[in-house]
Short mmCIF file of C-alpha atoms in Angstrom, two decimals:
data_model
loop_
_atom_site.label_atom_id
_atom_site.label_comp_id
_atom_site.label_asym_id
_atom_site.label_seq_id
_atom_site.Cartn_x
_atom_site.Cartn_y
_atom_site.Cartn_z
CA MET A 1 -29.15 28.28 -48.56
CA THR A 2 -28.83 25.53 -46.10
CA VAL A 3 -27.52 22.10 -45.67
CA SER A 4 -29.06 19.24 -43.84
CA ARG A 5 -28.70 15.45 -43.12
CA THR A 6 -31.06 12.75 -41.85
CA VAL A 7 -30.34 11.18 -38.34
CA GLU A 8 -32.14 8.45 -36.30
CA LEU A 9 -32.30 7.87 -32.77
CA ASP A 10 -33.70 4.19 -31.52
CA GLY A 11 -34.15 2.90 -28.00
CA HIS A 12 -35.49 4.19 -24.56
CA ILE A 13 -34.56 7.68 -25.96
CA ILE A 14 -37.62 9.28 -24.11
CA ASP A 15 -36.81 7.58 -20.69
CA SER A 16 -33.25 8.22 -21.04
CA GLY A 17 -33.23 11.83 -22.05
CA MET A 18 -31.50 11.12 -25.04
CA MET A 19 -34.04 12.60 -27.44
CA GLY A 20 -34.34 15.84 -25.33
CA GLN A 21 -30.57 16.00 -25.37
CA CYS A 22 -30.29 15.75 -29.09
CA PHE A 23 -33.01 18.25 -29.62
CA GLY A 24 -30.99 20.57 -27.35
CA ILE A 25 -27.51 20.22 -29.05
CA VAL A 26 -29.16 21.22 -32.50
CA MET A 27 -30.56 24.55 -31.04
CA ASP A 28 -27.53 25.58 -28.89
CA MET A 29 -25.52 24.98 -31.77
CA ASN A 30 -27.64 27.46 -34.08
CA GLY A 31 -29.20 24.55 -36.20
CA SER A 32 -32.74 23.57 -36.65
CA PHE A 33 -34.41 20.13 -36.74
CA GLU A 34 -37.65 18.71 -38.41
CA VAL A 35 -38.99 15.64 -37.03
CA GLU A 36 -39.92 13.44 -39.78
CA GLU A 37 -41.23 10.26 -37.94
CA PHE A 38 -41.56 9.62 -34.40
CA GLU A 39 -42.80 6.18 -32.94
CA VAL A 40 -43.44 6.17 -29.10
CA GLY A 41 -43.14 2.93 -26.98
CA ARG A 42 -46.36 2.42 -25.44
CA HIS A 43 -45.47 0.11 -22.43
CA LYS A 44 -42.34 -0.10 -20.14
CA ASP A 45 -40.30 -2.43 -22.15
CA ALA A 46 -40.90 -0.97 -25.65
CA THR A 47 -38.27 1.36 -27.30
CA SER A 48 -38.90 4.46 -29.48
CA TYR A 49 -37.77 5.73 -32.60
CA CYS A 50 -37.24 9.10 -34.04
CA ARG A 51 -36.08 10.30 -37.39
CA MET A 52 -35.16 13.72 -37.72
CA ARG A 53 -33.68 16.11 -40.41
CA VAL A 54 -30.85 18.53 -39.20
CA SER A 55 -30.17 21.63 -40.88
CA ALA A 56 -27.39 24.33 -40.70
CA ASP A 57 -26.09 27.15 -42.55
CA THR A 58 -22.96 25.77 -43.84
CA GLU A 59 -21.37 22.21 -44.24
CA GLY A 60 -18.84 22.97 -41.47
CA ASP A 61 -21.76 23.79 -38.95
CA LEU A 62 -23.73 20.80 -39.92
CA GLN A 63 -20.60 18.71 -39.48
CA SER A 64 -20.19 20.10 -36.06
CA ILE A 65 -23.75 19.55 -34.81
CA ILE A 66 -23.71 16.11 -36.61
CA HIS A 67 -20.70 15.24 -34.48
CA GLU A 68 -22.24 16.09 -31.14
CA LEU A 69 -25.48 14.00 -32.03
CA HIS A 70 -23.10 11.06 -32.88
CA GLN A 71 -21.65 11.29 -29.20
CA ASN A 72 -25.13 10.96 -27.81
CA GLY A 73 -26.31 8.04 -29.97
CA ALA A 74 -27.81 9.80 -32.94
CA ASN A 75 -26.65 8.00 -36.24
CA PRO A 76 -27.06 9.02 -39.85
CA ALA A 77 -29.96 7.36 -41.55
CA ASP A 78 -27.89 6.76 -44.64
CA PRO A 79 -24.68 5.31 -43.27
CA ARG A 80 -21.64 5.76 -45.64
CA PRO A 81 -18.47 3.42 -45.63
CA ALA A 82 -16.18 4.31 -42.94
CA SER A 83 -12.77 5.72 -44.43
CA ALA A 84 -9.50 4.34 -43.20
CA GLU A 85 -5.93 5.54 -43.90
CA PRO A 86 -2.45 3.86 -42.89
CA ALA A 87 -0.57 5.38 -39.96
CA PRO A 88 2.22 7.36 -41.17
CA GLY A 89 4.61 6.29 -38.39
CA ASP A 90 4.80 4.81 -35.08
CA ARG A 91 2.44 6.69 -32.30
CA VAL A 92 1.41 8.82 -35.41
CA VAL A 93 -2.44 8.75 -36.56
CA PRO A 94 -3.67 10.22 -39.87
CA ALA A 95 -5.02 13.60 -39.28
CA GLY A 96 -8.83 13.50 -38.76
CA PHE A 97 -8.54 10.17 -37.20
CA TYR A 98 -11.77 9.10 -35.28
CA SER A 99 -11.53 9.46 -31.66
CA THR A 100 -13.82 7.10 -29.78
CA THR A 101 -16.38 7.71 -26.97
CA ASN A 102 -16.85 4.81 -24.36
CA HIS A 103 -20.01 3.46 -25.80
CA PRO A 104 -20.34 0.42 -27.80
CA THR A 105 -19.24 1.53 -31.33
CA GLU A 106 -19.66 -0.24 -34.83
CA VAL A 107 -17.70 0.66 -38.15
CA PHE A 108 -19.43 0.02 -41.39
CA TYR A 109 -16.37 -1.11 -43.62
CA ASP A 110 -16.18 -3.75 -46.41
CA GLY A 111 -20.20 -3.91 -46.59
CA GLN A 112 -20.64 -4.64 -43.11
CA TRP A 113 -21.03 -3.37 -39.53
CA ILE A 114 -17.97 -4.28 -37.56
CA PRO A 115 -17.97 -4.08 -33.77
CA VAL A 116 -14.95 -2.24 -32.21
CA ASP A 117 -13.37 -4.54 -29.78
CA ASN A 118 -12.00 -3.09 -26.20
CA ILE A 119 -13.84 0.10 -26.36
CA GLU A 120 -12.71 3.10 -24.37
CA MET A 121 -12.85 6.63 -24.87
CA ASP A 122 -10.00 8.76 -26.46
CA CYS A 123 -8.58 6.04 -28.81
CA ALA A 124 -8.15 5.30 -32.49
CA VAL A 125 -9.94 2.70 -34.36
CA VAL A 126 -7.75 0.32 -36.11
CA LEU A 127 -8.99 -2.29 -38.74
CA GLU A 128 -7.45 -5.52 -39.12
CA GLU A 129 -7.60 -8.01 -42.14
CA GLU A 130 -7.34 -11.83 -41.88
CA ASP A 131 -8.43 -14.31 -44.60
CA GLY A 132 -10.44 -11.39 -46.27
CA GLU A 133 -12.43 -10.76 -42.86
CA TYR A 134 -12.14 -7.32 -41.00
CA THR A 135 -11.83 -6.85 -37.40
CA ALA A 136 -11.84 -3.42 -35.45
CA ARG A 137 -10.49 -2.62 -32.10
CA THR A 138 -9.39 0.55 -30.23
CA LYS A 139 -5.77 1.48 -29.76
CA VAL A 140 -4.33 4.36 -27.65
CA LEU A 141 -2.12 6.76 -29.66
CA ASN A 142 1.18 5.40 -28.04
CA ALA A 143 0.32 2.05 -29.26
CA ILE A 144 -0.27 2.98 -33.02
CA ARG A 145 2.31 1.54 -35.34
CA GLU A 146 3.22 2.49 -38.81
CA ASP A 147 0.70 1.37 -41.62
CA ASP A 148 -1.85 0.55 -38.92
CA LEU A 149 -5.13 0.86 -40.77
CA VAL A 150 -6.87 3.74 -39.02
CA VAL A 151 -10.36 4.97 -39.26
CA VAL A 152 -10.77 8.59 -40.29
CA GLY A 153 -13.71 11.07 -40.02
CA GLU A 154 -17.01 10.16 -38.58
CA ALA A 155 -18.77 8.37 -41.74
CA GLY A 156 -19.71 4.67 -40.95
CA ILE A 157 -19.60 5.04 -37.40
CA ARG A 158 -22.26 4.00 -35.24
CA VAL A 159 -22.48 4.64 -31.33
CA ASN A 160 -24.82 2.98 -29.15
CA PRO A 161 -25.08 4.25 -25.62
CA PRO A 162 -26.33 1.94 -23.14
CA GLU A 163 -30.38 1.90 -22.71
CA ARG A 164 -32.05 2.87 -19.35
CA PRO A 165 -35.59 1.54 -19.50
CA ARG A 166 -38.16 2.73 -17.30
CA ASP A 167 -38.34 -0.09 -14.96
CA GLY A 168 -34.65 -0.18 -14.25
CA SER A 169 -34.09 -1.41 -10.76
CA GLY A 170 -31.48 -1.15 -8.20
CA PRO A 171 -28.71 1.24 -8.11
CA PHE A 172 -27.87 1.10 -12.05
CA GLY A 173 -31.35 1.93 -13.11
CA PHE A 174 -32.51 4.80 -15.15
CA MET A 175 -33.63 7.06 -12.25
CA GLN A 176 -30.35 6.86 -10.32
CA GLY A 177 -28.38 9.59 -12.09
CA GLY A 178 -26.62 12.53 -10.57
CA VAL A 179 -24.55 13.02 -7.37
CA SER A 180 -26.00 13.71 -3.99
CA SER A 181 -24.95 13.28 -0.36
CA GLU A 182 -28.51 13.25 0.78
CA ARG A 183 -29.57 10.00 -0.43
CA PRO A 184 -30.57 7.18 1.77
CA SER A 185 -27.23 5.71 1.64
CA GLU A 186 -27.98 2.57 3.90
CA SER A 187 -30.52 1.37 1.12
CA LEU A 188 -28.25 2.40 -1.54
CA ILE A 189 -25.21 0.68 -0.21
CA ARG A 190 -27.41 -2.50 0.37
CA GLU A 191 -28.40 -2.19 -3.44
CA VAL A 192 -24.70 -1.96 -4.42
CA ALA A 193 -23.90 -5.10 -2.19
CA GLU A 194 -26.51 -6.96 -3.93
CA ALA A 195 -25.24 -6.00 -7.31
CA LEU A 196 -21.84 -7.33 -6.23
CA VAL A 197 -22.98 -10.52 -5.02
CA GLU A 198 -25.06 -11.02 -8.17
CA THR A 199 -21.85 -9.96 -10.34
CA LYS A 200 -19.79 -12.93 -8.56
CA ARG A 201 -22.84 -15.44 -8.79
CA GLU A 202 -22.99 -14.91 -12.54
CA GLY A 203 -19.16 -15.63 -12.84
CA GLY A 204 -18.34 -11.65 -13.25
CA ASN A 205 -15.24 -9.68 -12.32
CA VAL A 206 -15.08 -7.19 -9.77
CA LEU A 207 -12.37 -4.50 -9.63
CA VAL A 208 -11.62 -2.17 -6.71
CA VAL A 209 -10.02 1.16 -7.22
CA ALA A 210 -8.71 2.19 -3.83
CA GLY A 211 -6.87 5.51 -2.30
CA PRO A 212 -5.06 5.64 0.84
CA ALA A 213 -7.79 7.49 2.60
CA LEU A 214 -9.66 4.26 2.76
CA ILE A 215 -6.66 2.90 5.11
CA HIS A 216 -6.53 6.27 7.11
CA SER A 217 -10.24 5.87 7.71
CA GLY A 218 -9.94 2.49 9.35
CA ALA A 219 -11.92 0.72 6.42
CA GLY A 220 -8.86 -1.44 5.55
CA ASP A 221 -10.08 -4.52 7.56
CA ALA A 222 -13.41 -4.49 5.75
CA LEU A 223 -12.09 -4.27 2.28
CA ALA A 224 -9.48 -7.32 3.38
CA ASP A 225 -12.45 -9.27 4.27
CA LEU A 226 -14.00 -8.71 0.91
CA VAL A 227 -10.87 -9.89 -0.64
CA ARG A 228 -10.35 -12.89 1.48
CA GLU A 229 -14.03 -13.79 1.01
CA GLY A 230 -13.59 -13.85 -2.99
CA PHE A 231 -15.69 -10.60 -3.55
CA VAL A 232 -12.69 -8.91 -5.44
CA ASP A 233 -10.79 -10.03 -8.37
CA ALA A 234 -8.45 -7.39 -8.94
CA LEU A 235 -7.15 -4.12 -7.02
CA SER A 236 -6.11 -0.55 -8.82
CA ALA A 237 -4.32 1.64 -6.24
CA GLY A 238 -0.92 3.63 -5.90
CA ASN A 239 2.18 3.21 -3.69
CA GLY A 240 0.41 5.27 -1.01
CA PHE A 241 -2.26 2.86 -0.49
CA ALA A 242 -0.14 -0.29 -0.40
CA THR A 243 2.48 1.31 1.75
CA HIS A 244 -0.17 2.55 4.47
CA ASP A 245 -1.80 -0.71 4.44
CA ILE A 246 1.18 -2.57 5.31
CA GLU A 247 2.36 0.29 7.72
CA ARG A 248 -0.72 -0.54 9.62
CA GLY A 249 0.04 -4.24 9.97
CA LEU A 250 3.57 -3.51 10.90
CA TYR A 251 3.18 -0.54 13.24
CA GLY A 252 -0.47 0.01 13.95
CA THR A 253 -0.35 3.31 12.29
CA SER A 254 -1.35 4.78 9.00
CA LEU A 255 0.56 7.92 7.86
CA GLY A 256 2.22 7.93 11.40
CA MET A 257 -1.44 8.04 13.38
CA ASP A 258 -2.19 5.22 15.44
CA MET A 259 -5.41 3.60 14.17
CA GLU A 260 -6.42 2.74 17.67
CA THR A 261 -5.89 5.82 19.81
CA MET A 262 -5.87 8.22 17.10
CA GLU A 263 -2.64 9.78 18.35
CA HIS A 264 0.83 10.46 16.65
CA PRO A 265 3.37 8.09 18.33
CA ARG A 266 6.98 9.32 18.48
CA LYS A 267 8.62 8.79 15.19
CA GLY A 268 5.18 7.75 13.75
CA HIS A 269 5.85 10.02 10.83
CA LYS A 270 8.86 7.77 9.80
CA HIS A 271 6.64 4.63 9.97
CA HIS A 272 5.60 4.63 6.25
CA ILE A 273 9.48 5.03 5.05
CA TYR A 274 10.58 2.30 7.39
CA THR A 275 7.71 0.21 5.72
CA ILE A 276 8.82 0.68 2.12
CA SER A 277 12.65 0.29 3.43
CA GLU A 278 11.45 -3.35 5.10
CA VAL A 279 9.53 -4.33 1.87
CA ILE A 280 12.46 -3.22 -0.65
CA ARG A 281 14.73 -5.18 1.72
CA ALA A 282 12.54 -8.47 1.56
CA GLY A 283 12.43 -8.13 -2.31
CA GLY A 284 8.66 -7.09 -2.99
CA ILE A 285 5.47 -7.64 -1.20
CA GLN A 286 5.24 -11.41 -2.12
CA GLU A 287 8.59 -12.07 -0.69
CA ALA A 288 7.66 -9.93 2.52
CA VAL A 289 4.44 -12.05 3.02
CA ASP A 290 6.45 -15.21 2.22
CA ALA A 291 8.97 -14.25 4.93
CA GLY A 292 6.31 -13.64 7.50
CA LEU A 293 6.77 -9.89 7.65
CA ILE A 294 3.48 -8.95 6.27
CA GLU A 295 0.82 -10.87 8.01
CA GLU A 296 -2.46 -8.92 7.73
CA GLY A 297 -4.11 -6.25 5.70
CA VAL A 298 -5.55 -5.74 1.99
CA MET A 299 -2.18 -6.50 0.32
CA TYR A 300 -1.64 -9.63 2.40
CA GLU A 301 -5.10 -11.10 1.41
CA CYS A 302 -4.33 -10.16 -2.37
CA ILE A 303 -1.20 -12.15 -2.16
CA GLU A 304 -2.71 -14.90 -0.27
CA ASN A 305 -5.91 -15.05 -2.35
CA ASP A 306 -4.17 -14.57 -5.79
CA VAL A 307 -5.87 -11.31 -6.54
CA ASN A 308 -4.39 -9.42 -9.42
CA TYR A 309 -3.15 -5.82 -8.23
CA VAL A 310 -1.66 -2.73 -10.16
CA LEU A 311 0.25 -0.07 -8.22
CA ALA A 312 0.67 2.64 -10.36
CA GLY A 313 3.35 5.26 -9.40
CA SER A 314 3.31 9.14 -9.37
CA ILE A 315 6.06 11.79 -8.99
CA ARG A 316 4.86 12.13 -5.40
CA ASP A 317 5.73 8.61 -4.41
CA ASP A 318 8.25 7.98 -1.46
CA GLY A 319 10.48 4.95 -2.07
CA PRO A 320 8.47 3.60 -3.91
CA LEU A 321 7.56 -0.11 -3.22
CA PRO A 322 9.37 -2.42 -5.43
CA ASP A 323 5.70 -3.71 -6.88
CA THR A 324 4.98 -0.18 -7.93
CA ILE A 325 4.94 0.50 -11.54
CA THR A 326 6.85 3.71 -12.23
CA ASP A 327 6.49 3.93 -15.95
CA ALA A 328 3.30 5.77 -16.86
CA VAL A 329 2.49 4.09 -20.13
CA GLU A 330 3.51 0.63 -18.56
CA ALA A 331 0.96 1.40 -15.57
CA GLN A 332 -1.55 2.57 -18.01
CA ASN A 333 -1.51 -0.74 -20.08
CA ALA A 334 -1.61 -2.70 -16.63
CA ILE A 335 -4.60 -0.64 -15.72
CA ARG A 336 -6.28 -1.11 -19.03
CA GLU A 337 -5.98 -4.80 -18.83
CA GLN A 338 -8.05 -4.78 -15.42
CA ALA A 339 -10.27 -2.41 -16.70
CA HIS A 340 -11.19 -4.57 -19.70
CA GLU A 341 -11.89 -7.65 -17.55
CA ALA A 342 -14.19 -5.90 -15.07
CA ASP A 343 -17.96 -6.18 -14.83
CA LEU A 344 -18.31 -4.05 -11.63
CA VAL A 345 -15.97 -1.41 -10.61
CA LEU A 346 -15.85 0.19 -7.16
CA MET A 347 -14.06 3.37 -6.96
CA LEU A 348 -13.32 4.16 -3.17
CA SER A 349 -12.04 7.78 -2.41
CA THR A 350 -9.17 8.38 -4.94
CA LEU A 351 -9.66 11.08 -7.64
CA LEU A 352 -6.66 10.15 -9.89
CA HIS A 353 -6.87 6.66 -10.09
CA SER A 354 -10.70 6.62 -10.49
CA VAL A 355 -10.38 9.21 -13.57
CA ALA A 356 -7.52 6.75 -14.71
CA VAL A 357 -9.59 3.55 -14.39
CA GLY A 358 -12.64 5.51 -15.80
CA ASN A 359 -10.95 6.47 -18.83
CA CYS A 360 -10.41 2.94 -19.78
CA LEU A 361 -13.90 1.74 -19.03
CA PRO A 362 -16.70 1.08 -21.61
CA SER A 363 -19.83 2.67 -20.67
CA THR A 364 -21.52 -0.79 -20.11
CA THR A 365 -19.41 -1.52 -17.19
CA LYS A 366 -21.24 -0.96 -13.81
CA THR A 367 -19.41 1.54 -11.67
CA VAL A 368 -19.67 3.08 -8.14
CA CYS A 369 -17.62 6.05 -7.09
CA VAL A 370 -17.69 6.84 -3.36
CA ASP A 371 -15.68 9.92 -1.98
CA ILE A 372 -16.49 12.50 0.60
CA ASN A 373 -15.38 15.14 -1.69
CA PRO A 374 -18.25 15.77 -4.22
CA ALA A 375 -15.51 16.99 -6.73
CA THR A 376 -14.10 13.33 -7.19
CA VAL A 377 -17.43 12.01 -8.15
CA THR A 378 -18.44 14.93 -10.53
CA GLN A 379 -15.20 14.96 -12.21
CA LEU A 380 -15.53 11.39 -12.88
CA LEU A 381 -18.83 11.91 -14.44
CA ASP A 382 -17.53 15.03 -16.29
CA ARG A 383 -14.89 13.14 -17.79
CA GLY A 384 -17.28 10.87 -19.66
CA SER A 385 -18.04 8.19 -17.17
CA SER A 386 -21.75 8.58 -17.26
CA GLN A 387 -22.42 5.22 -16.19
CA ALA A 388 -21.09 5.95 -12.68
CA ILE A 389 -23.22 6.17 -9.66
CA GLY A 390 -21.79 8.87 -7.37
CA MET A 391 -22.22 8.63 -3.63
CA VAL A 392 -20.80 11.50 -1.43
CA THR A 393 -19.96 9.71 1.94
CA ASP A 394 -17.28 8.76 4.46
CA ILE A 395 -15.40 5.94 2.88
CA GLY A 396 -14.86 4.79 6.58
CA THR A 397 -18.57 4.14 6.78
CA PHE A 398 -19.36 2.92 3.62
CA VAL A 399 -16.78 -0.04 3.18
CA PRO A 400 -17.47 -1.56 6.38
CA THR A 401 -21.36 -1.20 5.85
CA LEU A 402 -20.92 -2.49 2.23
CA ALA A 403 -18.98 -5.45 3.68
CA GLU A 404 -21.86 -6.34 6.12
CA LYS A 405 -24.47 -5.92 3.53
CA VAL A 406 -22.50 -8.34 1.36
CA PHE A 407 -22.07 -11.11 3.75
CA GLU A 408 -25.95 -10.52 4.83
CA VAL A 409 -27.10 -10.89 1.09
CA GLU A 410 -24.59 -13.84 0.37
#
């Protein structure tokens, strides 16, 4: 005897590969399916619809299949109301709580579909009631408070992955997926530049996530130019990035290497710790700029142009700089605020910070990840940031070319 459930897929399910993925999930998990209704969109802007009955040997097997289908945008045809239970304590969620994806999500509760605010992956959904009306929002586990009404199970949850229509143009169109170092990078960089300019024209927010390799490679001046000209609204980085950016302005070196001659001057290896010491003596980056100690670079432009920045610390940090947030939870919350404001994110040569920010982004946020190491890009995609464009190229070439194209397009 088998058990079954009917699910629906709606949208650009053929072009995006969603339908094929769902068929594959059912077969890979030893289930079976029968397509009960299938309507194909017959022009490039039309959507398609598929209704299929999914069967499995046991209720447990069926629930596992439905769970995987649900993560890929297939929703039950007969939605049942979501269940919710109060949190038994601070930072404690009920057993079986619903863990979110980064896709736009709705909860069927109190007779209506309620959109979940601030969607990001690996969070709980908390329902809040005011004047008889319910709202829903995500909360990370450490933000859960006793008696928060937390959604449990997967009934009454609707996930809507972003659609990729056939005529999607530019770097964020349907055909862009995957990671390759063999793409025509010049033309792709121009498309990214056009997307950046368009985002700013529409009043959008651009977040740059940067690693110290950007400074080592000589691309700091180009990023500073973008900040100064108003194309960057927020910067997410670490202690190392800020230290080497300031070091370059003070000593002409990055990690002790002369940026002009590519040689290692005597005592150059101490320049970064001297830099940290001088900024600590001044009281912070803002104070060092005010005192005339810092007169150039990315951090200087952030201060001068009121660009929000978050420096998230790590156990490897020297110093660190006074501006570095050393509490991991506090740093996560600061990054989360930046991520929720962003419309376009440029992740530039940093694995850990890219993944950290990617975890906070909804799948609707345009994201570009650039690194010379393919593992950085693939790990970001594997972690769930499927909306990201991956470019495997030298950051020292990418950022100056991007700045050049931005100023041309503008």
